[in-house]
Structure formats: structure tokens, C-alpha cells
Amino acid sequence: MTTPVYKRVLLKLSGEALMGEDQFGINRASIEHMVEDVVDAAKLGVEMAIVIGGGNIFRGVAPGAKGMDRATADYMGMLATVINSLALADAMEQAGLTARVMSAIGIDQVVESYVRPKALQYLEEGKVVVFAAGTGNPFFTTDTAAALRGAEMGAEIVLKATKVDGVYSADPMKDASASRYSHITFDEAIEKHLEVMDAAAFALCRDQKLPIKIFSILKHGALKRVLLGEDEGTLVHL
């Protein structure tokens, strides 16, 4: 078996990727497609923790939250990530993986609360840990939660799985000459105003010397190629 270049990773999934071709909610085919890639990664022996967004259901800055208190809207968004986490964990269990959902807000009748030593134990046992409810605080995105949990878990890299296959010099949908960066430094990303992650998440990763890899979750097998160190997506590093 080919040896992966990472032993432990934090995978950040966007909630929007769960929608597939639907306008909102969870598309079963899309979630099964993602889980296939996670299963392949697990077979490599990589310890994996996952943070998933809630933008397919609700988010604090969405048009539907207009006029709503921002903190209240953000708490609703956290609950949306719990729904996504449960759906993802269920799909992984059905695919033969053992998954554990841990929430940053207390809803013990649904999922267990986040406790760092327990999460580390699960990872060492080969379980996939899904972190729900972001950081547990309003005004912080799930990008920030991914950076935070990645640092807490001792992950070697944060893998941000999106709908695009990396960071480009310009919008590839508008500029045919746009080129994909295979790698770029944190300072270069800041200088070029590249929207890699939100500012708080980006700063935390940089300060903790935690590299970020941006790749497309819609490309089947991309996650495995990233873990094997192949030229997939864009690496942001010091």
C-alpha cells in the first residue's frame, strides 16, 4: 500500500457540498460520494477528524437571517452543523467506518459534548471524529472551528474541501487565463488578498504553523491524492 504523507488530518467540509444539485438540504448521493473518499482515506491508515459547515441548511449571514439578531442566527447555524454531522456520521457507519460526533454545545441526548482527551482517544482508536456546532460561540465560522480543532487535535494539516480545485490567480469562471497555484505562502495569500479561509481561521493556522490544503471534494479520489502527496489542489504554508 502506498504510504500517506500525513498521519492525522482535519478535514473541513462545506455544508453546500452536501446539496449536490439541490437548492438546499442534504443530497444523499452527494454525501455518499464524500463518504466513499473518506473510506478510501481511512484505508490508508490516516487518522481523520472532520468539521462540516451548515450553509446548506442555514447560516448566520444568509439572506434568511436578515433582521435577525446575529448571535441568535449563528446559534441556529450551529444546530444546522449538528444535523449535517449526524447525517455524515450515519453515512460513514453504513459504509463500515466507526464515527463519533462531538458537539461544542451541550445536546447530550443527541450527541456527546466535545472533550479534547476523549476526541484524541477516538482518533487513536481509528474512529472518525466529526466536530459539530463550530466553536460553540457566535461570530466565529466553521473555518475557524476547523483551524481550532486541527490545532487541538495535533493535526498535521487542515484540508479544506470545497467546490473548486484550489486557489487561482483569478476567478477561473471569469478568466480563462487564470492559473492554479500548486502552493503559496501565508504571506503571499495575504498580499494577494486570496480568500483562502476567513481571517480568524487563516491567522490561527499561520500562527500555529498549520498548513492548509484547498481542493475539490467534487473530484472523486482527490482526498486520497492529497493524502498521498500528489499534485492536487493548493497548499498554503509558511
CSV table of C-alpha atoms in Angstrom, one decimal:
chain,number,residue,atom,x,y,z
A,1,MET,CA,0.0,0.0,0.0
A,2,THR,CA,1.3,3.5,-0.8
A,3,THR,CA,2.2,5.4,2.3
A,4,PRO,CA,0.3,8.6,3.1
A,5,VAL,CA,2.4,11.7,3.8
A,6,TYR,CA,0.1,12.6,6.8
A,7,LYS,CA,-0.8,10.6,9.9
A,8,ARG,CA,-3.5,12.9,11.3
A,9,VAL,CA,-5.6,15.5,9.4
A,10,LEU,CA,-8.5,17.8,10.0
A,11,LEU,CA,-10.9,17.8,7.0
A,12,LYS,CA,-13.2,20.8,6.6
A,13,LEU,CA,-16.3,20.1,4.5
A,14,SER,CA,-18.6,22.8,3.3
A,15,GLY,CA,-22.3,22.3,4.0
A,16,GLU,CA,-23.1,23.5,0.5
A,17,ALA,CA,-21.2,20.5,-0.9
A,18,LEU,CA,-23.9,18.2,0.6
A,19,MET,CA,-26.6,19.8,-1.5
A,20,GLY,CA,-25.4,18.3,-4.8
A,21,GLU,CA,-27.7,19.7,-7.5
A,22,ASP,CA,-30.4,20.5,-4.9
A,23,GLN,CA,-31.3,24.1,-3.8
A,24,PHE,CA,-30.9,23.3,-0.1
A,25,GLY,CA,-30.8,20.4,2.3
A,26,ILE,CA,-28.8,17.1,2.0
A,27,ASN,CA,-28.5,15.2,-1.2
A,28,ARG,CA,-28.0,11.5,-0.4
A,29,ALA,CA,-25.9,10.8,-3.5
A,30,SER,CA,-23.6,13.7,-2.7
A,31,ILE,CA,-23.0,12.6,0.9
A,32,GLU,CA,-22.4,9.0,-0.2
A,33,HIS,CA,-19.9,10.3,-2.7
A,34,MET,CA,-18.0,12.2,0.0
A,35,VAL,CA,-18.0,9.2,2.3
A,36,GLU,CA,-16.5,7.0,-0.4
A,37,ASP,CA,-13.5,9.3,-0.4
A,38,VAL,CA,-13.3,9.3,3.4
A,39,VAL,CA,-13.4,5.5,3.4
A,40,ASP,CA,-10.5,5.4,1.0
A,41,ALA,CA,-8.6,7.8,3.2
A,42,ALA,CA,-9.3,5.6,6.3
A,43,LYS,CA,-7.9,2.6,4.5
A,44,LEU,CA,-4.6,4.4,4.2
A,45,GLY,CA,-4.4,4.5,8.0
A,46,VAL,CA,-4.9,8.2,8.3
A,47,GLU,CA,-6.5,9.5,11.5
A,48,MET,CA,-9.2,11.9,10.4
A,49,ALA,CA,-11.3,14.5,12.2
A,50,ILE,CA,-14.0,16.4,10.3
A,51,VAL,CA,-15.6,19.8,10.7
A,52,ILE,CA,-18.7,20.4,8.5
A,53,GLY,CA,-20.5,23.7,7.8
A,54,GLY,CA,-24.2,24.3,7.9
A,55,GLY,CA,-24.7,26.6,4.9
A,56,ASN,CA,-26.8,24.1,3.1
A,57,ILE,CA,-29.5,24.5,5.8
A,58,PHE,CA,-28.8,27.8,7.5
A,59,ARG,CA,-26.1,30.3,8.2
A,60,GLY,CA,-25.9,33.4,10.4
A,61,VAL,CA,-25.1,35.7,7.5
A,62,ALA,CA,-27.6,34.2,5.0
A,63,PRO,CA,-30.3,36.3,3.4
A,64,GLY,CA,-32.9,34.3,5.5
A,65,ALA,CA,-31.3,35.8,8.7
A,66,LYS,CA,-31.9,39.4,7.6
A,67,GLY,CA,-33.2,41.4,10.5
A,68,MET,CA,-32.4,38.6,13.0
A,69,ASP,CA,-30.1,39.1,15.9
A,70,ARG,CA,-26.7,37.9,14.7
A,71,ALA,CA,-25.9,35.8,17.8
A,72,THR,CA,-29.3,34.0,17.5
A,73,ALA,CA,-28.8,33.4,13.8
A,74,ASP,CA,-25.3,31.9,14.5
A,75,TYR,CA,-26.7,29.6,17.1
A,76,MET,CA,-29.2,28.4,14.6
A,77,GLY,CA,-26.3,27.8,12.2
A,78,MET,CA,-24.5,25.7,14.8
A,79,LEU,CA,-27.6,23.5,15.1
A,80,ALA,CA,-27.5,23.1,11.3
A,81,THR,CA,-24.0,21.7,11.5
A,82,VAL,CA,-25.2,19.2,14.1
A,83,ILE,CA,-27.8,18.0,11.6
A,84,ASN,CA,-25.1,17.7,8.9
A,85,SER,CA,-22.7,15.9,11.3
A,86,LEU,CA,-25.3,13.3,12.2
A,87,ALA,CA,-26.1,12.7,8.5
A,88,LEU,CA,-22.4,12.3,7.7
A,89,ALA,CA,-21.7,10.0,10.6
A,90,ASP,CA,-24.7,7.8,9.7
A,91,ALA,CA,-23.5,7.5,6.1
A,92,MET,CA,-20.0,6.6,7.4
A,93,GLU,CA,-21.3,4.0,9.7
A,94,GLN,CA,-23.3,2.4,6.9
A,95,ALA,CA,-20.1,2.4,4.8
A,96,GLY,CA,-18.3,0.4,7.6
A,97,LEU,CA,-16.5,3.2,9.4
A,98,THR,CA,-16.9,3.9,13.1
A,99,ALA,CA,-17.8,7.6,13.6
A,100,ARG,CA,-18.3,9.7,16.7
A,101,VAL,CA,-20.0,13.1,16.6
A,102,MET,CA,-18.9,15.6,19.3
A,103,SER,CA,-20.7,18.9,19.8
A,104,ALA,CA,-19.3,22.2,21.0
A,105,ILE,CA,-22.7,23.0,22.5
A,106,GLY,CA,-24.4,20.7,25.0
A,107,ILE,CA,-27.1,18.5,23.5
A,108,ASP,CA,-26.2,15.2,25.2
A,109,GLN,CA,-29.4,13.4,24.3
A,110,VAL,CA,-28.4,13.7,20.6
A,111,VAL,CA,-24.6,13.7,20.5
A,112,GLU,CA,-21.8,13.8,23.1
A,113,SER,CA,-20.2,17.0,24.1
A,114,TYR,CA,-16.7,17.9,22.9
A,115,VAL,CA,-14.0,16.8,25.3
A,116,ARG,CA,-10.5,17.0,23.9
A,117,PRO,CA,-8.9,13.9,25.6
A,118,LYS,CA,-11.9,11.8,24.5
A,119,ALA,CA,-11.6,13.1,20.9
A,120,LEU,CA,-7.9,12.3,20.9
A,121,GLN,CA,-8.7,8.8,22.2
A,122,TYR,CA,-11.2,8.2,19.5
A,123,LEU,CA,-8.7,9.2,16.8
A,124,GLU,CA,-6.0,6.9,18.2
A,125,GLU,CA,-8.6,4.1,18.1
A,126,GLY,CA,-9.1,4.6,14.4
A,127,LYS,CA,-12.5,6.3,14.7
A,128,VAL,CA,-13.5,9.2,12.5
A,129,VAL,CA,-14.4,12.2,14.8
A,130,VAL,CA,-17.0,14.7,13.5
A,131,PHE,CA,-16.9,18.0,15.3
A,132,ALA,CA,-20.3,19.7,15.3
A,133,ALA,CA,-21.6,23.2,16.3
A,134,GLY,CA,-18.5,25.1,15.3
A,135,THR,CA,-16.5,26.6,18.2
A,136,GLY,CA,-19.7,26.8,20.2
A,137,ASN,CA,-19.6,30.6,20.0
A,138,PRO,CA,-21.4,33.1,17.7
A,139,PHE,CA,-19.5,35.3,15.3
A,140,PHE,CA,-17.0,32.5,14.6
A,141,THR,CA,-17.2,30.5,11.4
A,142,THR,CA,-16.7,26.8,10.9
A,143,ASP,CA,-13.5,27.7,9.1
A,144,THR,CA,-12.3,29.0,12.5
A,145,ALA,CA,-13.6,25.8,14.2
A,146,ALA,CA,-11.6,23.7,11.7
A,147,ALA,CA,-8.4,25.6,12.5
A,148,LEU,CA,-9.1,25.4,16.2
A,149,ARG,CA,-9.9,21.7,16.3
A,150,GLY,CA,-7.0,21.0,13.9
A,151,ALA,CA,-4.6,22.7,16.4
A,152,GLU,CA,-6.2,21.0,19.4
A,153,MET,CA,-6.0,17.5,17.8
A,154,GLY,CA,-2.4,17.9,16.7
A,155,ALA,CA,-3.4,17.6,13.0
A,156,GLU,CA,-0.5,17.9,10.6
A,157,ILE,CA,-2.7,19.8,8.1
A,158,VAL,CA,-6.1,21.3,7.6
A,159,LEU,CA,-7.7,20.0,4.4
A,160,LYS,CA,-10.4,22.5,3.1
A,161,ALA,CA,-12.7,20.6,0.7
A,162,THR,CA,-14.7,23.0,-1.4
A,163,LYS,CA,-16.3,23.1,-4.9
A,164,VAL,CA,-13.1,24.4,-6.5
A,165,ASP,CA,-9.9,22.5,-7.0
A,166,GLY,CA,-7.5,25.0,-5.5
A,167,VAL,CA,-6.6,28.7,-5.3
A,168,TYR,CA,-6.3,30.6,-8.6
A,169,SER,CA,-4.7,33.8,-9.6
A,170,ALA,CA,-8.2,35.0,-10.7
A,171,ASP,CA,-11.7,33.6,-10.9
A,172,PRO,CA,-11.4,30.7,-13.3
A,173,MET,CA,-15.1,31.0,-14.2
A,174,LYS,CA,-14.5,34.6,-15.4
A,175,ASP,CA,-10.9,34.5,-16.6
A,176,ALA,CA,-9.8,31.6,-18.8
A,177,SER,CA,-6.1,32.6,-18.3
A,178,ALA,CA,-6.4,32.1,-14.5
A,179,SER,CA,-3.8,29.6,-13.2
A,180,ARG,CA,-3.9,27.4,-10.2
A,181,TYR,CA,-1.3,27.8,-7.5
A,182,SER,CA,0.2,24.4,-6.5
A,183,HIS,CA,1.5,26.1,-3.4
A,184,ILE,CA,1.6,29.5,-1.9
A,185,THR,CA,2.8,31.0,1.4
A,186,PHE,CA,0.5,32.6,4.0
A,187,ASP,CA,2.2,35.9,3.4
A,188,GLU,CA,1.7,35.7,-0.3
A,189,ALA,CA,-2.0,34.8,0.2
A,190,ILE,CA,-2.5,37.8,2.4
A,191,GLU,CA,-0.7,40.1,0.0
A,192,LYS,CA,-2.7,38.9,-3.0
A,193,HIS,CA,-6.0,39.1,-0.9
A,194,LEU,CA,-6.8,35.5,-1.7
A,195,GLU,CA,-9.9,34.2,0.1
A,196,VAL,CA,-8.4,31.0,1.5
A,197,MET,CA,-10.3,31.0,4.8
A,198,ASP,CA,-11.8,33.6,6.9
A,199,ALA,CA,-9.4,36.0,8.6
A,200,ALA,CA,-9.5,34.4,12.1
A,201,ALA,CA,-9.0,30.9,10.8
A,202,PHE,CA,-6.3,31.9,8.5
A,203,ALA,CA,-4.4,33.8,11.3
A,204,LEU,CA,-4.7,30.8,13.6
A,205,CYS,CA,-3.3,28.4,11.1
A,206,ARG,CA,-0.4,30.7,10.3
A,207,ASP,CA,0.4,31.3,14.0
A,208,GLN,CA,0.2,27.5,14.8
A,209,LYS,CA,2.3,26.7,11.7
A,210,LEU,CA,-0.6,24.5,10.5
A,211,PRO,CA,-0.6,24.3,6.7
A,212,ILE,CA,-3.9,24.4,4.7
A,213,LYS,CA,-4.6,22.4,1.5
A,214,ILE,CA,-7.6,23.6,-0.6
A,215,PHE,CA,-9.0,21.0,-3.0
A,216,SER,CA,-12.3,20.0,-4.6
A,217,ILE,CA,-14.4,17.5,-2.8
A,218,LEU,CA,-16.4,17.1,-6.1
A,219,LYS,CA,-13.4,15.4,-7.7
A,220,HIS,CA,-13.6,11.7,-6.9
A,221,GLY,CA,-10.4,10.4,-5.4
A,222,ALA,CA,-9.0,13.9,-4.8
A,223,LEU,CA,-8.8,13.4,-1.0
A,224,LYS,CA,-6.7,10.3,-1.4
A,225,ARG,CA,-4.4,12.0,-3.8
A,226,VAL,CA,-3.9,14.9,-1.4
A,227,LEU,CA,-3.1,12.4,1.4
A,228,LEU,CA,-0.6,10.7,-0.8
A,229,GLY,CA,1.2,13.9,-1.6
A,230,GLU,CA,0.2,14.2,-5.2
A,231,ASP,CA,-0.3,17.5,-7.1
A,232,GLU,CA,-3.9,18.1,-6.1
A,233,GLY,CA,-5.3,21.5,-5.0
A,234,THR,CA,-3.3,24.3,-3.4
A,235,LEU,CA,-1.0,24.1,-0.4
A,236,VAL,CA,-0.8,27.2,1.8
A,237,HIS,CA,2.2,27.1,4.1
A,238,LEU,CA,4.8,29.3,5.9
